[in-house]
XYZ file of C-alpha atoms in Angstrom:
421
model
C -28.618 29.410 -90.988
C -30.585 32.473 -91.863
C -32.748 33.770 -89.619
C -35.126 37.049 -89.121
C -34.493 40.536 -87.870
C -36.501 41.719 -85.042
C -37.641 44.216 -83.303
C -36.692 44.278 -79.776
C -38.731 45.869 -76.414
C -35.664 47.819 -76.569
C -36.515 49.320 -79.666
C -33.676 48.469 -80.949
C -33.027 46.343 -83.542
C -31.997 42.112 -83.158
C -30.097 41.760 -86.262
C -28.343 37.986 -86.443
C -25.350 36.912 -87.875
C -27.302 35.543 -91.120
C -29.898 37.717 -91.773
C -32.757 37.551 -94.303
C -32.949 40.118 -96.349
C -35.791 41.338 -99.436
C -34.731 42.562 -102.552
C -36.686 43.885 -105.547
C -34.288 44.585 -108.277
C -36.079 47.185 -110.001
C -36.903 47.661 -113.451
C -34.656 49.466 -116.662
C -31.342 49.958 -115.522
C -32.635 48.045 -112.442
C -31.304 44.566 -112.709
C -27.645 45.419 -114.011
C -26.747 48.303 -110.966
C -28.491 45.590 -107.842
C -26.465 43.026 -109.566
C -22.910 45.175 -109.154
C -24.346 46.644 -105.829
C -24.881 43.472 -104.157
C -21.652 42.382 -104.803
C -20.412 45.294 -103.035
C -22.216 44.936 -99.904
C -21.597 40.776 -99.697
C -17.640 41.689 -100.310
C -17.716 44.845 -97.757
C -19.725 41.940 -95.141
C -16.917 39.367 -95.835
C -13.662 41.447 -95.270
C -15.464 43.247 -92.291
C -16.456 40.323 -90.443
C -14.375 37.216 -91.838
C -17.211 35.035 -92.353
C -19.023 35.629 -89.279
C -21.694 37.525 -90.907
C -23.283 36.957 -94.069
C -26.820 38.137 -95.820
C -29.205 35.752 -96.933
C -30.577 37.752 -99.318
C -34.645 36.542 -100.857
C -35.656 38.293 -104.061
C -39.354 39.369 -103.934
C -41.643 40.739 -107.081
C -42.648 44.498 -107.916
C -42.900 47.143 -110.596
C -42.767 45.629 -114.473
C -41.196 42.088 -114.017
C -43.794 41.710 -111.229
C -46.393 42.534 -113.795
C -45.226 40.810 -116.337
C -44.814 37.238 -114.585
C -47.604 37.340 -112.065
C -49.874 40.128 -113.843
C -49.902 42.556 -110.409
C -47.272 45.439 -109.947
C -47.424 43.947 -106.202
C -48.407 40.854 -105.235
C -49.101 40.195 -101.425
C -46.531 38.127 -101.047
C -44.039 41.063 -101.822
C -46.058 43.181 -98.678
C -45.975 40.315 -96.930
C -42.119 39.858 -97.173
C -41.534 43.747 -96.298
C -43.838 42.772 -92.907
C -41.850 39.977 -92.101
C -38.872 40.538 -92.297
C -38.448 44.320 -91.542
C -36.036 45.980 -93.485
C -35.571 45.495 -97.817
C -33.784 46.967 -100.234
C -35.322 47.769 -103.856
C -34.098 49.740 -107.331
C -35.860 52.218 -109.768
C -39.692 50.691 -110.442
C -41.336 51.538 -113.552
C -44.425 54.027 -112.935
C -47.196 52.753 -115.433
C -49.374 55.078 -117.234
C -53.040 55.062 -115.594
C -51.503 54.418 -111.547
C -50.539 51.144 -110.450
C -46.960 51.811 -109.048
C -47.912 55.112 -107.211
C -49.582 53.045 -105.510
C -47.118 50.768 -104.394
C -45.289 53.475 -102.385
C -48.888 54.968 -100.827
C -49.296 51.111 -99.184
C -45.898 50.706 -98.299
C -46.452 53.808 -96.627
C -49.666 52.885 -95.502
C -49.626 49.302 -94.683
C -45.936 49.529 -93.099
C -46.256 53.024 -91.462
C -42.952 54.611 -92.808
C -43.109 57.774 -91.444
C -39.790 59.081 -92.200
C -38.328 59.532 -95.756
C -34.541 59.744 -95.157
C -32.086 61.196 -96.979
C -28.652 61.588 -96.317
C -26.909 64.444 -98.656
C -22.901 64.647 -98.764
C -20.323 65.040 -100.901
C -17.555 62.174 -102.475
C -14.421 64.326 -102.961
C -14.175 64.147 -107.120
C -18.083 64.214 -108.334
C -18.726 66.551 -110.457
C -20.931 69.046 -108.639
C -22.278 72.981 -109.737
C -21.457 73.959 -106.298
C -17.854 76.237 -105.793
C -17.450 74.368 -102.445
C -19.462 71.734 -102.406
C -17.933 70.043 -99.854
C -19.819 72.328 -97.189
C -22.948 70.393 -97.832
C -23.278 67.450 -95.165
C -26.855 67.114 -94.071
C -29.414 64.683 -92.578
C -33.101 65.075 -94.036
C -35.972 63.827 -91.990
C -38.863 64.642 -94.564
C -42.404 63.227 -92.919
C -43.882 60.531 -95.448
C -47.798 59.920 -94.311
C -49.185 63.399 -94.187
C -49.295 66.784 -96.051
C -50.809 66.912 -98.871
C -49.426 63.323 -99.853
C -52.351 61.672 -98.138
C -53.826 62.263 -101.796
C -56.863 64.181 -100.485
C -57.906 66.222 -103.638
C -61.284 66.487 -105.556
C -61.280 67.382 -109.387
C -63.105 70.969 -110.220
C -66.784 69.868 -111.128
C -66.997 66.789 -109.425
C -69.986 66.018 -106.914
C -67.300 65.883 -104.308
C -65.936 68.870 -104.943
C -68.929 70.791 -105.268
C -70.182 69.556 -101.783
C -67.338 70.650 -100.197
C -67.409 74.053 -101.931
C -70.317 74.283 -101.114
C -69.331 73.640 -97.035
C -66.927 75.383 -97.332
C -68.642 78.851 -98.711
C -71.758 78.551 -96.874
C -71.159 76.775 -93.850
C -67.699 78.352 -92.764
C -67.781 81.297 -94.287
C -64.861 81.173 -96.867
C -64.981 84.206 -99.258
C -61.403 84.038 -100.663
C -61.797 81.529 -103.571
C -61.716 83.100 -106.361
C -62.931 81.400 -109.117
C -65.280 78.555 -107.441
C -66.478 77.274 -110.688
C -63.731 76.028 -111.780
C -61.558 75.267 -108.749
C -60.155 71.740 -107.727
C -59.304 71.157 -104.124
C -57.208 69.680 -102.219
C -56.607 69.343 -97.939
C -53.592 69.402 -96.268
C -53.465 67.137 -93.169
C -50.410 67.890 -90.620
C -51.157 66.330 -87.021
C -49.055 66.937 -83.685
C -49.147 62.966 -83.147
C -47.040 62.889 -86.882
C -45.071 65.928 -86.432
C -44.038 65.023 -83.226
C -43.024 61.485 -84.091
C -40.990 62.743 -87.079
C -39.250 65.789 -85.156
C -38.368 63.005 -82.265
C -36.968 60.840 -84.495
C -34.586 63.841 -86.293
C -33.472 65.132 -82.476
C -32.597 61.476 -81.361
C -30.289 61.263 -84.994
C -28.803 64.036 -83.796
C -28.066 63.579 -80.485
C -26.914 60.468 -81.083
C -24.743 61.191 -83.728
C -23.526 64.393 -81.645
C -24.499 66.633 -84.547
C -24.605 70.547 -84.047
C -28.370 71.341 -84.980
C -31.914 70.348 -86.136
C -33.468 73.031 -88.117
C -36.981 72.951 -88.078
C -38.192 73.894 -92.323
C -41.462 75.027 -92.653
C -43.825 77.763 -94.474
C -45.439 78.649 -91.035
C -45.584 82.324 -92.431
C -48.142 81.536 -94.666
C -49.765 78.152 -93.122
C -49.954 79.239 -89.901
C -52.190 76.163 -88.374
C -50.351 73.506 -90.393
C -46.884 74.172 -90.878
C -46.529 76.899 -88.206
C -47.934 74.478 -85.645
C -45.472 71.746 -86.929
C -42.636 74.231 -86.089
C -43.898 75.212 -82.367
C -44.760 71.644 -81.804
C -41.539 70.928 -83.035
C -39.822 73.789 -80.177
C -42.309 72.186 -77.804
C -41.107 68.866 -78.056
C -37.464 69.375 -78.063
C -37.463 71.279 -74.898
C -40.192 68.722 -73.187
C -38.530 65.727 -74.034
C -34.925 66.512 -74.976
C -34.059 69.435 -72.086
C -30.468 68.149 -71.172
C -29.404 67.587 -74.717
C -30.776 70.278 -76.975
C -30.500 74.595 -77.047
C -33.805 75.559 -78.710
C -33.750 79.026 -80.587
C -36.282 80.661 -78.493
C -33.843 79.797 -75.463
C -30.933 81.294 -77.709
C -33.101 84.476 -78.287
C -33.738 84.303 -74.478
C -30.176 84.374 -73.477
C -28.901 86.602 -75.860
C -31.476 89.058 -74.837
C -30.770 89.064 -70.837
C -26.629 88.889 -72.032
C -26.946 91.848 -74.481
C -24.412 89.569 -76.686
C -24.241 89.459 -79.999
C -22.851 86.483 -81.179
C -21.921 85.830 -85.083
C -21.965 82.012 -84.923
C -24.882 80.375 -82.675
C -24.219 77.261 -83.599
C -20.645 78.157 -82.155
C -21.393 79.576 -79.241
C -24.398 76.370 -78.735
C -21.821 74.128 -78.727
C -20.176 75.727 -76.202
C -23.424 75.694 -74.152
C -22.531 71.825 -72.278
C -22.164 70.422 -76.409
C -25.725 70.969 -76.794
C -27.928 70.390 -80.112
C -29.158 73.463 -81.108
C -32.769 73.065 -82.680
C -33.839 76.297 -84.913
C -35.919 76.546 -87.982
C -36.083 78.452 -91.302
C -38.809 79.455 -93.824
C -38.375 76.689 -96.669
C -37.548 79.868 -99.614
C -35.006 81.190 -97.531
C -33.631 77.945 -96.272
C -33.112 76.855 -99.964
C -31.081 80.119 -100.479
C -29.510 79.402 -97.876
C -28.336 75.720 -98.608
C -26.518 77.469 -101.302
C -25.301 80.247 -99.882
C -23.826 78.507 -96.009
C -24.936 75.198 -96.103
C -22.224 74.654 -93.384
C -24.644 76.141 -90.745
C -27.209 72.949 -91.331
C -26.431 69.409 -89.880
C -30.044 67.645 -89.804
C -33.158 69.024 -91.311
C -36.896 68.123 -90.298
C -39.382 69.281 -92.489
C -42.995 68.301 -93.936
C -44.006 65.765 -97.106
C -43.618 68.447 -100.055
C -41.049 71.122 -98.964
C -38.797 67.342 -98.282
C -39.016 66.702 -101.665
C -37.790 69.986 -102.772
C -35.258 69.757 -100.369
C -33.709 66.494 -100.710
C -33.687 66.791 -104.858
C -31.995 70.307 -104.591
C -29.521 68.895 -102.469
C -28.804 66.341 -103.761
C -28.274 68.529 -106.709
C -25.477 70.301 -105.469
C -23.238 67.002 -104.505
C -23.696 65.666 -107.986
C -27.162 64.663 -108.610
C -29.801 62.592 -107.823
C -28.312 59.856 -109.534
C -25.666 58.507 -106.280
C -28.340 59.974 -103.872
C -29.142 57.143 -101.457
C -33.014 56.936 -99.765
C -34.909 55.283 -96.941
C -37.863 54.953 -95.734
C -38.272 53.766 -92.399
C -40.549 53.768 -89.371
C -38.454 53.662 -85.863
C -40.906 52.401 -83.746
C -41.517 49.221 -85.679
C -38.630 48.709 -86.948
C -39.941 48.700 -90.720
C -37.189 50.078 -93.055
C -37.309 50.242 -96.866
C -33.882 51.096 -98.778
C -34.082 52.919 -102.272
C -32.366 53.840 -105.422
C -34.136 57.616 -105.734
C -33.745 57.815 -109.262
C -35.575 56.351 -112.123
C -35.423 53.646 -113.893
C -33.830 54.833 -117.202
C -35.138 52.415 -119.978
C -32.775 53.073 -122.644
C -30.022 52.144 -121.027
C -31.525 49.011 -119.346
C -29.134 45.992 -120.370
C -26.658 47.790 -121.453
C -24.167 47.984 -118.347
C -23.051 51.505 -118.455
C -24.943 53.073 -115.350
C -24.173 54.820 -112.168
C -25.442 52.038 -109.361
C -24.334 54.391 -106.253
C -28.184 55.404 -105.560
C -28.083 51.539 -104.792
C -24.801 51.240 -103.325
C -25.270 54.014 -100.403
C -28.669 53.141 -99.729
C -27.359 49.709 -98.702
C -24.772 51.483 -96.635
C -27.839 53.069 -95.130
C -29.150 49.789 -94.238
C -26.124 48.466 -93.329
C -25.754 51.908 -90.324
C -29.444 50.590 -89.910
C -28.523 47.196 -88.383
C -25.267 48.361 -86.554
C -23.224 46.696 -88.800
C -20.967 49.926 -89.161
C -17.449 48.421 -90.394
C -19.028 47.171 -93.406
C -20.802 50.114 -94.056
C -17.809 52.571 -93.347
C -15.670 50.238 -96.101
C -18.437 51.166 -98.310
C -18.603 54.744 -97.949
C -14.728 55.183 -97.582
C -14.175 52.719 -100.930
C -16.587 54.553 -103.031
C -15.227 58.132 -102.003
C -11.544 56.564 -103.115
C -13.159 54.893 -106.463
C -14.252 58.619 -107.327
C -11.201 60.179 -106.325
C -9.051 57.860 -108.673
C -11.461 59.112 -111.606
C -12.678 55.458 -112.543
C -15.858 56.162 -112.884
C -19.135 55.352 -114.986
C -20.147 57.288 -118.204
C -22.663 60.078 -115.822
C -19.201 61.570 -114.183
C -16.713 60.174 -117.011
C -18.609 63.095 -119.256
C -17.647 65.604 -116.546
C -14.318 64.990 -115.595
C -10.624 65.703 -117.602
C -8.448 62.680 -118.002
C -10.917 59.910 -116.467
C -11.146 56.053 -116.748
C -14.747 55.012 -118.013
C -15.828 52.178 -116.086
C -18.397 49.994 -116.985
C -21.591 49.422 -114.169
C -19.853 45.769 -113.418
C -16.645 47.219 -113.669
C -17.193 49.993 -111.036
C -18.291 47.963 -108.988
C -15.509 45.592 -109.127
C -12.989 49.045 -108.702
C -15.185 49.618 -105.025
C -14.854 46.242 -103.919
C -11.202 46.512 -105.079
C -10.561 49.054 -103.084
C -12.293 48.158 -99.928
């Protein structure tokens, strides 16, 4: 009998044996890789838990097929679904011209408070990648989702909005530095401690949990001194109020190194040492994207604001093998609320024709699966599609890349992963 996930007092999940679960297929290449995905993850269930657990899984309308049978890119019951029963997996949704689907993210945001945008970046031995070692790259990114200048506060150059706030802005705080205020659109950056805080909490507890090295804090503080400056030194603040047993901040480091005179190559290294402590550090967002390429095996988890997480997680994901097998969440920890996403598009040319990549899908249900505790199933997952790669059988996106390889259609793929589960 299926029943709902909870939330306990806990906060930690109540996940049943038969849990209901949302799906929105997506749109394009959406219906044919969530039809070979959710094989996978109902096969991986099975030979993990021998019929004791199964997914009762309840398909729910967005993006063009919503449209196009009900005439709303999201109806309420869809919303209503997400509230209910917590956690939902979706594909690639069509992004209409004139809004509509934007929106769709900005009130699941909204309405469900998902707070963090996850994204998990690591390399399958085999993928094609730009990278000369680009199995060095294994990192956590906890990008915040509500703030920054995503809250969408902006007012077009010549607009009655805009000129009143000019206007405030010149003559009632003084501003001389815009240059050409005739023709300037502008926009506000929110970044609060309350969100900062919650997002930098969430990224420590990760990796403490998880007994990963360090959190590095990414930020422009050099330049936005009272935005994302402040989220860094609330972000120091917080780790050594609330996480002083577990965690090594930088400013300690630079504290102790100073009264020892040492000078040690390796502080993650020598952190470690420190009682296996998380070390928590930050880095300008230029320099940390040099480097991610340069030693992306000094970064484990990365917290970071709305726009520099977006860089971040596409560059990446870049050097693993693209965007295309990158899995995404987003998810708010206090509630519970969790939303599972292919982070690619939806690819309308090749829609029907059975020939894409479905491992955006694929790993972002192995996300939800870590999500609920069900770990075995997840870890067949992850282990299967790393061996799928390895043997070369693969769809047409790495097929083009790789010498002497087996082109697999989407269907077929996925019956290679749950073959070798």
């Amino acid at each position: 009998m299926a029943e709902k996930i909870t939330m306990g007092s806990n906060g930690k999940l109540n996940v049943p044996n038969n849990p209901t679960i949302p799906f929105i297929e997506g749109d394009g290449i959406g219906p044919d890789i969530w039809k070979a995905s959710v094989r996978v993850f109902d096969a991986a269930v099975e030979k993990a838990y021998k019929g004791e657990k199964k997914i009762n899984w309840i398909e729910v309308l967005a993006g063009q097929k919503s449209f196009d049978k009900t005439g709303s890119w999201m109806p309420e019951a869809t919303m209503d679904a997400f509230k209910t029963y917590l956690l939902s997996i979706k594909g690639p949704l069509t992004t209409p011209v004139g809004g509509g689907i934007r929106s769709l993210n900005v009130a699941l945001r909204q309405e469900l408070d998902l707070f963090v945008c996850l994204r998990p970046v690591k390399y399958f031995e085999g993928v094609p990648s730009p990278m000369w070692q680009p199995e060095k790259v294994n990192m956590v990114i906890f990008r915040e989702n509500t703030e920054d200048i995503y809250a969408g506060i902006e007012y077009m150059t010549g607009t009655p909005e805009a000129d009143k706030l000019l206007n405030f802005l010149i003559k009632e705080m003084g501003v001389k530095n815009i240059r050409f205020p005739e023709t300037t659109s502008l926009g506000i950056k929110p970044v609060s401690k309350q969100g900062s805080e919650r997002l930098i909490r969430s990224a420590i507890q990760h990796a403490v949990e998880n007994k990963l090295p360090s959190v590095t804090i990414v930020h422009k503080g050099n330049i936005m001194k009272y935005t994302e400056g402040a989220f860094k030194n609330w972000g120091y603040e917080l780790a050594e109020r609330e996480f002083g047993g577990e965690v090594y901040t930088w400013n300690q480091w630079e504290r102790t190194k100073k009264e020892s005179g040492e000078a040690v190559a390796n502080e993650e290294m020598k952190i470690s040492a420190i009682g296996g402590k998380v070390i928590i550090k930050d880095a300008i967002a230029d320099n940390f994207l040099q480097q991610a390429l340069l030693a992306p095996q000094d970064y484990s988890v990365i917290a970071t604001l709305n726009l520099n997480g977006d860089y971040i997680s596409d560059a990446l994901a870049a050097q693993v093998g693209g965007i295309g097998i990158a899995p995404g969440a987003n998810i708010n920890y206090l509630t519970g609320h969790a939303v599972f996403e292919a982070t690619h598009g939806t690819a309308p040319r090749f829609a029907n024709t059975n020939t894409m990549n479905p491992s955006s899908v694929i790993l972002s249900g192995v996300m939800m699966l870590e999500y609920m505790g069900w770990r075995d199933a997840a870890e067949l997952i992850t282990n299967s599609v790393g061996k799928t790669i390895r043997n070369k059988t693969v769809t047409i996106d790495f097929y083009n890349l790789m010498k002497e390889g087996t082109l697999l259609k989407t269907s077929e793929f996925a019956d290679e992963i749950i073959k070798n589960l």
